[in-house]
């Protein structure tokens, strides 16, 4: 009887000990895993995000993506930032600046790519001057594609181009049905339309060699209270960017799967972007000045108000050191 009781007591002690160990281990995991509410644009501009999710880069940094909201346009994402529950966003520069101008407290901390905007037109339009009297769609005022159209109009002194606002899927359908003559679209949407027989008339790199694309932005409160978390996000972005540039074919397969598009379109559309993380404040300021010039902003914004590259520079320096040792 006594040996039996002793065995039961020993078993209970073992179970209790294992339970305590499990609770402690779960608590450690919980403490080391930072929950994040994140938003991205549903296109290949967010390739770094799609790759990072697929390859487990967030998890390896102890980051837990609690919610991931996707938006068809950066302008929609910009409006959502005002809610306050989204802490982290990957979006095109224009919409982020629009959000900041409306009082959303964000800081831009890294870049994801340059370029990725294309003016696609009907096949019968042979030159830029054929845009006279035509109707061109873009996602909205303040979007990079709006700036592309306005820049083309100004550079080529066009007098009669009608700009209408449509989300990319509607613009694609309207172009295919003949309701509009062209559309300024972000990739991958531009490549989808080109695959349907339409012509890429002009790309953002034709207008501006270093056209800023999408950026990683965080709420100021998050940066102030948890800079280490933000640094981890930047590290994930840099790691994913390196992966894309070194493994474009595999990255394109990941993007194709996430966006549910053919691999060839994903690959070709990604070739129209340059995936980089370094930020030139002068180029960002030039972009902001264009937004003000074309009536997207009510006041001039200084780049120093919205840009904080401290952590990015640290990550890039650390990455360079690791590469050098390798």
Tab-separated table of C-alpha atoms in Angstrom:
chain	number	residue	atom	x	y	z
A	1	UNK	CA	0.000	0.000	0.000
A	2	UNK	CA	2.721	2.390	0.986
A	3	UNK	CA	4.835	1.780	-2.163
A	4	UNK	CA	1.708	2.301	-4.279
A	5	UNK	CA	0.973	5.612	-2.554
A	6	UNK	CA	4.566	6.683	-2.932
A	7	UNK	CA	4.418	5.943	-6.655
A	8	UNK	CA	1.235	8.031	-6.968
A	9	UNK	CA	2.785	10.905	-5.038
A	10	UNK	CA	5.891	10.733	-7.209
A	11	UNK	CA	3.725	10.737	-10.342
A	12	UNK	CA	1.783	13.771	-9.104
A	13	UNK	CA	5.045	15.600	-8.372
A	14	UNK	CA	6.359	14.825	-11.860
A	15	UNK	CA	3.108	16.008	-13.486
A	16	UNK	CA	3.142	19.217	-11.426
A	17	UNK	CA	6.783	19.850	-12.312
A	18	UNK	CA	6.114	19.313	-16.015
A	19	UNK	CA	3.076	21.597	-15.822
A	20	UNK	CA	5.133	24.348	-14.205
A	21	UNK	CA	7.833	23.967	-16.864
A	22	UNK	CA	5.196	24.136	-19.629
A	23	UNK	CA	3.571	27.236	-18.140
A	24	UNK	CA	6.939	28.933	-17.762
A	25	UNK	CA	7.944	28.039	-21.315
A	26	UNK	CA	4.657	29.336	-22.715
A	27	UNK	CA	5.103	32.521	-20.717
A	28	UNK	CA	8.614	32.948	-22.128
A	29	UNK	CA	7.297	32.454	-25.685
A	30	UNK	CA	4.513	34.957	-25.027
A	31	UNK	CA	6.948	37.506	-23.631
A	32	UNK	CA	9.387	37.113	-26.531
A	33	UNK	CA	6.706	37.193	-29.243
A	34	UNK	CA	5.562	40.699	-30.123
A	35	UNK	CA	2.023	40.913	-31.518
A	36	UNK	CA	1.614	43.282	-34.459
A	37	UNK	CA	-1.362	44.658	-36.361
A	38	UNK	CA	-0.108	45.186	-39.901
A	39	UNK	CA	-1.471	46.468	-43.215
A	40	UNK	CA	-0.121	46.031	-46.746
A	41	UNK	CA	-1.114	46.771	-50.320
A	42	UNK	CA	-2.336	43.704	-52.189
A	43	UNK	CA	0.215	43.807	-55.004
A	44	UNK	CA	3.831	42.953	-55.728
A	45	UNK	CA	5.017	46.165	-54.073
A	46	UNK	CA	4.616	44.160	-50.873
A	47	UNK	CA	6.827	41.333	-52.140
A	48	UNK	CA	9.107	41.660	-49.108
A	49	UNK	CA	6.121	40.986	-46.857
A	50	UNK	CA	4.932	37.980	-48.858
A	51	UNK	CA	8.438	36.507	-48.875
A	52	UNK	CA	8.973	37.187	-45.166
A	53	UNK	CA	5.687	35.496	-44.295
A	54	UNK	CA	6.443	32.462	-46.443
A	55	UNK	CA	10.043	32.040	-45.272
A	56	UNK	CA	9.298	32.574	-41.577
A	57	UNK	CA	11.383	35.740	-41.222
A	58	UNK	CA	8.890	37.378	-38.849
A	59	UNK	CA	8.824	34.347	-36.559
A	60	UNK	CA	12.611	34.119	-36.510
A	61	UNK	CA	12.682	37.656	-35.089
A	62	UNK	CA	10.034	36.824	-32.479
A	63	UNK	CA	7.335	38.821	-34.266
A	64	UNK	CA	3.743	37.594	-34.239
A	65	UNK	CA	1.524	39.060	-36.956
A	66	UNK	CA	-1.758	39.227	-35.050
A	67	UNK	CA	-3.700	40.767	-37.942
A	68	UNK	CA	-2.744	41.361	-41.563
A	69	UNK	CA	-5.087	43.641	-43.472
A	70	UNK	CA	-4.734	43.961	-47.228
A	71	UNK	CA	-5.897	46.895	-49.326
A	72	UNK	CA	-6.335	47.284	-53.080
A	73	UNK	CA	-4.808	50.763	-52.995
A	74	UNK	CA	-2.460	52.673	-50.759
A	75	UNK	CA	-5.082	55.402	-50.422
A	76	UNK	CA	-7.458	52.913	-48.788
A	77	UNK	CA	-4.656	51.819	-46.502
A	78	UNK	CA	-3.929	55.461	-45.711
A	79	UNK	CA	-7.513	55.978	-44.568
A	80	UNK	CA	-7.350	52.842	-42.418
A	81	UNK	CA	-4.239	54.129	-40.634
A	82	UNK	CA	-6.396	56.856	-39.128
A	83	UNK	CA	-8.292	54.230	-37.095
A	84	UNK	CA	-5.319	53.804	-34.792
A	85	UNK	CA	-5.300	50.013	-34.492
A	86	UNK	CA	-2.838	49.473	-37.343
A	87	UNK	CA	0.693	49.818	-35.990
A	88	UNK	CA	2.725	48.885	-39.058
A	89	UNK	CA	2.165	49.512	-42.758
A	90	UNK	CA	3.895	48.780	-46.033
A	91	UNK	CA	2.544	51.257	-48.560
A	92	UNK	CA	3.495	53.584	-51.375
A	93	UNK	CA	5.016	56.884	-50.329
A	94	UNK	CA	2.158	59.104	-51.513
A	95	UNK	CA	-0.557	57.517	-49.364
A	96	UNK	CA	1.747	57.511	-46.334
A	97	UNK	CA	2.435	61.215	-46.758
A	98	UNK	CA	-1.305	61.810	-47.211
A	99	UNK	CA	-1.960	60.021	-43.912
A	100	UNK	CA	0.712	62.070	-42.133
A	101	UNK	CA	-0.674	65.319	-43.554
A	102	UNK	CA	-4.060	64.448	-42.030
A	103	UNK	CA	-2.590	64.051	-38.573
A	104	UNK	CA	-1.816	60.334	-38.432
A	105	UNK	CA	1.342	60.073	-36.259
A	106	UNK	CA	3.619	57.847	-38.346
A	107	UNK	CA	7.307	57.623	-39.135
A	108	UNK	CA	8.753	56.164	-42.312
A	109	UNK	CA	11.654	53.928	-41.315
A	110	UNK	CA	12.715	51.983	-44.441
A	111	UNK	CA	12.081	51.575	-48.148
A	112	UNK	CA	10.921	48.401	-49.883
A	113	UNK	CA	11.479	49.280	-53.552
A	114	UNK	CA	11.648	51.978	-56.203
A	115	UNK	CA	9.395	52.214	-59.289
A	116	UNK	CA	6.525	49.889	-60.116
A	117	UNK	CA	4.118	52.344	-61.800
A	118	UNK	CA	3.129	52.097	-65.451
A	119	UNK	CA	0.860	54.039	-67.800
A	120	UNK	CA	-0.852	51.353	-69.874
A	121	UNK	CA	-2.905	52.318	-72.950
A	122	UNK	CA	-4.920	50.932	-75.840
A	123	UNK	CA	-2.771	49.476	-78.643
A	124	UNK	CA	-3.872	52.195	-81.081
A	125	UNK	CA	-2.195	54.882	-78.949
A	126	UNK	CA	1.283	55.043	-80.436
A	127	UNK	CA	2.885	58.007	-78.671
A	128	UNK	CA	2.500	60.118	-75.570
A	129	UNK	CA	1.085	62.947	-77.679
A	130	UNK	CA	-1.800	60.658	-78.660
A	131	UNK	CA	-3.041	61.065	-75.081
A	132	UNK	CA	-4.562	64.431	-76.049
A	133	UNK	CA	-8.322	64.196	-75.647
A	134	UNK	CA	-8.104	60.823	-73.938
A	135	UNK	CA	-9.429	59.554	-70.598
A	136	UNK	CA	-6.867	58.043	-68.235
A	137	UNK	CA	-7.635	56.338	-64.920
A	138	UNK	CA	-5.603	56.153	-61.722
A	139	UNK	CA	-6.394	55.035	-58.148
A	140	UNK	CA	-6.861	58.563	-56.834
A	141	UNK	CA	-5.402	61.980	-56.155
A	142	UNK	CA	-2.231	61.641	-54.126
A	143	UNK	CA	-1.416	58.179	-55.411
A	144	UNK	CA	1.930	57.607	-57.183
A	145	UNK	CA	0.005	56.890	-60.358
A	146	UNK	CA	-1.682	60.285	-60.147
A	147	UNK	CA	1.761	61.866	-59.881
A	148	UNK	CA	2.873	59.822	-62.893
A	149	UNK	CA	0.007	61.107	-65.045
A	150	UNK	CA	0.506	64.711	-63.908
A	151	UNK	CA	4.250	64.468	-64.543
A	152	UNK	CA	3.644	63.150	-68.066
A	153	UNK	CA	1.114	65.915	-68.775
A	154	UNK	CA	3.553	68.576	-67.570
A	155	UNK	CA	6.663	67.194	-69.280
A	156	UNK	CA	4.990	66.781	-72.669
A	157	UNK	CA	2.834	69.906	-72.383
A	158	UNK	CA	-0.437	68.035	-72.882
A	159	UNK	CA	-3.553	70.213	-72.698
A	160	UNK	CA	-6.568	67.943	-72.777
A	161	UNK	CA	-6.221	64.763	-70.739
A	162	UNK	CA	-9.119	63.719	-68.528
A	163	UNK	CA	-8.135	61.984	-65.291
A	164	UNK	CA	-10.690	59.720	-63.614
A	165	UNK	CA	-10.302	57.832	-60.350
A	166	UNK	CA	-10.739	54.062	-60.232
A	167	UNK	CA	-9.329	51.245	-58.150
A	168	UNK	CA	-6.947	49.052	-60.178
A	169	UNK	CA	-9.389	46.145	-60.746
A	170	UNK	CA	-12.084	48.520	-62.044
A	171	UNK	CA	-9.549	50.422	-64.157
A	172	UNK	CA	-8.418	47.143	-65.705
A	173	UNK	CA	-11.996	46.138	-66.521
A	174	UNK	CA	-12.783	49.600	-67.912
A	175	UNK	CA	-9.690	49.534	-70.107
A	176	UNK	CA	-10.499	46.083	-71.450
A	177	UNK	CA	-14.132	47.070	-72.118
A	178	UNK	CA	-13.060	50.271	-73.896
A	179	UNK	CA	-14.608	52.719	-71.412
A	180	UNK	CA	-11.257	54.453	-70.885
A	181	UNK	CA	-8.191	54.917	-73.063
A	182	UNK	CA	-5.505	54.170	-70.523
A	183	UNK	CA	-4.689	53.652	-66.870
A	184	UNK	CA	-1.749	54.440	-64.634
A	185	UNK	CA	-1.428	51.317	-62.521
A	186	UNK	CA	0.864	49.824	-59.913
A	187	UNK	CA	2.494	46.516	-60.625
A	188	UNK	CA	1.347	43.676	-60.778
A	189	UNK	CA	-1.869	45.131	-62.211
A	190	UNK	CA	-0.003	46.796	-65.071
A	191	UNK	CA	1.525	43.494	-66.165
A	192	UNK	CA	-1.881	41.801	-66.012
A	193	UNK	CA	-3.274	44.375	-68.452
A	194	UNK	CA	-0.235	44.156	-70.735
A	195	UNK	CA	-0.748	40.398	-70.802
A	196	UNK	CA	-4.201	41.137	-72.247
A	197	UNK	CA	-2.729	42.959	-75.233
A	198	UNK	CA	-2.426	46.529	-73.962
A	199	UNK	CA	0.648	48.705	-74.326
A	200	UNK	CA	2.978	49.966	-71.570
A	201	UNK	CA	3.375	53.527	-72.837
A	202	UNK	CA	5.594	54.911	-70.103
A	203	UNK	CA	7.032	53.704	-66.800
A	204	UNK	CA	7.909	55.664	-63.679
A	205	UNK	CA	11.637	55.133	-64.320
A	206	UNK	CA	11.224	56.849	-67.702
A	207	UNK	CA	10.168	60.012	-65.869
A	208	UNK	CA	12.329	59.797	-62.760
A	209	UNK	CA	15.304	57.464	-62.425
A	210	UNK	CA	14.908	57.021	-58.654
A	211	UNK	CA	11.134	57.210	-58.284
A	212	UNK	CA	10.435	56.220	-54.636
A	213	UNK	CA	8.122	53.243	-54.289
A	214	UNK	CA	6.798	51.611	-51.126
A	215	UNK	CA	8.024	52.140	-47.590
A	216	UNK	CA	7.773	50.613	-44.148
A	217	UNK	CA	5.996	52.989	-41.776
A	218	UNK	CA	5.158	52.620	-38.090
A	219	UNK	CA	3.149	54.632	-35.632
A	220	UNK	CA	5.296	57.084	-33.671
A	221	UNK	CA	4.143	55.592	-30.369
A	222	UNK	CA	5.435	52.158	-31.376
A	223	UNK	CA	8.790	53.602	-32.414
A	224	UNK	CA	9.070	55.564	-29.186
A	225	UNK	CA	8.007	52.772	-26.823
A	226	UNK	CA	9.509	49.764	-28.585
A	227	UNK	CA	12.343	50.714	-30.936
A	228	UNK	CA	13.743	47.168	-30.740
A	229	UNK	CA	10.528	45.804	-32.255
A	230	UNK	CA	10.735	48.343	-35.072
A	231	UNK	CA	14.356	47.385	-35.631
A	232	UNK	CA	13.270	43.762	-35.969
A	233	UNK	CA	10.689	44.778	-38.582
A	234	UNK	CA	13.380	46.603	-40.513
A	235	UNK	CA	15.676	43.596	-40.199
A	236	UNK	CA	12.925	41.377	-41.633
A	237	UNK	CA	12.424	43.811	-44.511
A	238	UNK	CA	16.133	43.907	-45.339
A	239	UNK	CA	16.429	40.124	-45.090
A	240	UNK	CA	13.448	39.640	-47.423
A	241	UNK	CA	14.818	42.202	-49.875
A	242	UNK	CA	18.153	40.398	-50.044
A	243	UNK	CA	16.302	37.120	-50.611
A	244	UNK	CA	14.271	38.614	-53.479
A	245	UNK	CA	17.340	39.958	-55.245
A	246	UNK	CA	19.282	36.719	-54.816
A	247	UNK	CA	16.368	34.349	-55.517
A	248	UNK	CA	14.050	36.191	-57.903
A	249	UNK	CA	12.496	33.056	-59.380
A	250	UNK	CA	11.604	31.560	-56.001
A	251	UNK	CA	10.404	34.957	-54.769
A	252	UNK	CA	8.181	35.290	-57.847
A	253	UNK	CA	6.646	31.886	-57.102
A	254	UNK	CA	5.838	33.071	-53.580
A	255	UNK	CA	4.338	36.341	-54.840
A	256	UNK	CA	2.339	34.514	-57.525
A	257	UNK	CA	0.907	32.209	-54.876
A	258	UNK	CA	0.023	35.044	-52.486
A	259	UNK	CA	-1.580	37.201	-55.206
A	260	UNK	CA	-3.098	34.237	-57.059
A	261	UNK	CA	-1.626	35.240	-60.413
A	262	UNK	CA	0.400	33.264	-62.996
A	263	UNK	CA	4.090	32.876	-62.205
A	264	UNK	CA	5.165	34.534	-65.479
A	265	UNK	CA	3.175	37.676	-64.677
A	266	UNK	CA	4.550	37.810	-61.141
A	267	UNK	CA	8.114	37.398	-62.390
A	268	UNK	CA	7.803	39.968	-65.203
A	269	UNK	CA	6.072	42.506	-62.975
A	270	UNK	CA	8.727	42.163	-60.276
A	271	UNK	CA	11.391	42.914	-62.883
A	272	UNK	CA	9.829	46.381	-63.232
A	273	UNK	CA	10.729	47.172	-59.629
A	274	UNK	CA	14.076	47.634	-57.949
A	275	UNK	CA	13.944	46.073	-54.499
A	276	UNK	CA	16.096	48.268	-52.256
A	277	UNK	CA	15.951	49.506	-48.656
A	278	UNK	CA	18.262	52.516	-48.602
A	279	UNK	CA	16.478	55.859	-48.564
A	280	UNK	CA	17.632	59.125	-50.106
A	281	UNK	CA	15.889	61.926	-48.163
A	282	UNK	CA	16.355	64.302	-51.108
A	283	UNK	CA	14.361	61.980	-53.374
A	284	UNK	CA	11.624	61.683	-50.755
A	285	UNK	CA	11.527	65.476	-50.413
A	286	UNK	CA	11.265	65.812	-54.195
A	287	UNK	CA	8.294	63.442	-54.134
A	288	UNK	CA	6.592	65.399	-51.340
A	289	UNK	CA	7.162	68.648	-53.230
A	290	UNK	CA	5.485	67.144	-56.304
A	291	UNK	CA	2.493	66.190	-54.177
A	292	UNK	CA	2.201	69.775	-52.978
A	293	UNK	CA	2.699	71.155	-56.481
A	294	UNK	CA	-0.090	68.977	-57.890
A	295	UNK	CA	-2.543	69.865	-55.130
A	296	UNK	CA	-2.385	66.655	-53.088
A	297	UNK	CA	-1.225	68.426	-49.915
A	298	UNK	CA	-2.500	71.578	-48.228
A	299	UNK	CA	0.917	72.499	-46.853
A	300	UNK	CA	4.544	71.834	-47.626
A	301	UNK	CA	5.958	69.025	-45.515
A	302	UNK	CA	9.627	68.786	-44.640
A	303	UNK	CA	11.032	65.295	-45.060
A	304	UNK	CA	12.573	65.435	-41.575
A	305	UNK	CA	9.077	65.515	-40.087
A	306	UNK	CA	8.156	62.067	-41.334
A	307	UNK	CA	11.445	60.251	-41.973
A	308	UNK	CA	13.492	58.472	-39.287
A	309	UNK	CA	16.329	56.379	-40.712
A	310	UNK	CA	18.274	55.812	-37.490
A	311	UNK	CA	17.340	52.153	-37.092
A	312	UNK	CA	17.573	51.419	-40.813
A	313	UNK	CA	21.147	52.673	-40.874
A	314	UNK	CA	21.962	50.446	-37.890
A	315	UNK	CA	20.457	47.377	-39.577
A	316	UNK	CA	22.183	48.053	-42.893
A	317	UNK	CA	25.501	48.507	-41.083
A	318	UNK	CA	25.030	45.241	-39.179
A	319	UNK	CA	24.038	43.437	-42.382
A	320	UNK	CA	27.125	44.733	-44.183
A	321	UNK	CA	29.346	43.537	-41.330
A	322	UNK	CA	27.804	40.053	-41.442
A	323	UNK	CA	28.210	39.913	-45.227
A	324	UNK	CA	31.828	40.992	-44.894
A	325	UNK	CA	32.561	38.246	-42.377
A	326	UNK	CA	30.842	35.710	-44.618
